[in-house]
Amino acid sequence: MSERCISNECLSNTGFSYTLSLINGKYKMTILYTLMEFGVVRFNEMKKYIGSISYKTLSATLKELEADQLVDRKEYPQIPPKVEYRLTERGKSLIPILDGMCEWGDNHRIM
């Protein structure tokens, strides 16, 4: 087997790059982690839990995750409006990665 040469490769053609394109963003991983930990979460609950995110940013980020089929949005026809978010099966497939990040953080946290 020959050694790979970086001059013959392109990062954008890797699975790493594709995965990063889906989860890259200031709050995407935080939202995915929140849904992993709590399952079904309403918009205002998530806003309160995350804290530092604006309503506009949370809404836009959830729309991006929904478009990428990582998050499912369920709207109930009632007043006041009720909207719930949960991971899709595709989103749930990221759980081992999120768990690994949590474990790494627990093992390497500097106190």
mmCIF file of C-alpha atoms in Angstrom, residues 24-73:
data_model
loop_
_atom_site.group_PDB
_atom_site.id
_atom_site.type_symbol
_atom_site.label_atom_id
_atom_site.label_comp_id
_atom_site.label_asym_id
_atom_site.label_seq_id
_atom_site.Cartn_x
_atom_site.Cartn_y
_atom_site.Cartn_z
ATOM 1 C CA ASN A 24 -20.552 23.438 11.997
ATOM 2 C CA GLY A 25 -21.999 26.565 13.549
ATOM 3 C CA LYS A 26 -21.907 28.275 16.901
ATOM 4 C CA TYR A 27 -24.947 26.514 18.371
ATOM 5 C CA LYS A 28 -25.610 23.431 16.226
ATOM 6 C CA MET A 29 -23.751 21.005 18.464
ATOM 7 C CA THR A 30 -25.334 22.596 21.547
ATOM 8 C CA ILE A 31 -28.814 22.100 20.103
ATOM 9 C CA LEU A 32 -28.039 18.514 19.093
ATOM 10 C CA TYR A 33 -26.671 17.819 22.575
ATOM 11 C CA THR A 34 -29.786 19.341 24.170
ATOM 12 C CA LEU A 35 -32.073 17.124 22.091
ATOM 13 C CA MET A 36 -29.913 14.077 22.807
ATOM 14 C CA GLU A 37 -30.135 14.700 26.549
ATOM 15 C CA PHE A 38 -33.806 15.644 26.815
ATOM 16 C CA GLY A 39 -35.497 13.981 23.816
ATOM 17 C CA VAL A 40 -38.472 16.177 22.958
ATOM 18 C CA VAL A 41 -37.928 19.865 23.694
ATOM 19 C CA ARG A 42 -40.078 22.936 23.117
ATOM 20 C CA PHE A 43 -38.578 26.087 21.615
ATOM 21 C CA ASN A 44 -38.749 28.249 24.760
ATOM 22 C CA GLU A 45 -37.394 25.420 26.932
ATOM 23 C CA MET A 46 -34.386 25.131 24.629
ATOM 24 C CA LYS A 47 -33.876 28.908 24.615
ATOM 25 C CA LYS A 48 -33.918 28.966 28.421
ATOM 26 C CA TYR A 49 -31.609 25.921 28.722
ATOM 27 C CA ILE A 50 -28.998 27.285 26.293
ATOM 28 C CA GLY A 51 -29.301 30.805 27.645
ATOM 29 C CA SER A 52 -26.856 32.754 25.513
ATOM 30 C CA ILE A 53 -28.642 32.192 22.175
ATOM 31 C CA SER A 54 -31.026 34.762 20.713
ATOM 32 C CA TYR A 55 -34.514 33.783 19.557
ATOM 33 C CA LYS A 56 -33.576 34.644 15.964
ATOM 34 C CA THR A 57 -30.405 32.536 16.036
ATOM 35 C CA LEU A 58 -32.166 29.586 17.687
ATOM 36 C CA SER A 59 -34.936 29.691 15.103
ATOM 37 C CA ALA A 60 -32.522 29.942 12.164
ATOM 38 C CA THR A 61 -30.272 27.172 13.492
ATOM 39 C CA LEU A 62 -33.210 24.831 14.107
ATOM 40 C CA LYS A 63 -34.387 25.477 10.530
ATOM 41 C CA GLU A 64 -30.922 24.572 9.206
ATOM 42 C CA LEU A 65 -30.827 21.364 11.267
ATOM 43 C CA GLU A 66 -34.335 20.516 10.065
ATOM 44 C CA ALA A 67 -33.337 21.133 6.417
ATOM 45 C CA ASP A 68 -30.369 18.784 6.931
ATOM 46 C CA GLN A 69 -32.799 16.171 8.332
ATOM 47 C CA LEU A 70 -31.101 16.035 11.734
ATOM 48 C CA VAL A 71 -33.998 17.582 13.674
ATOM 49 C CA ASP A 72 -37.749 17.068 13.380
ATOM 50 C CA ARG A 73 -40.189 19.888 14.116
#
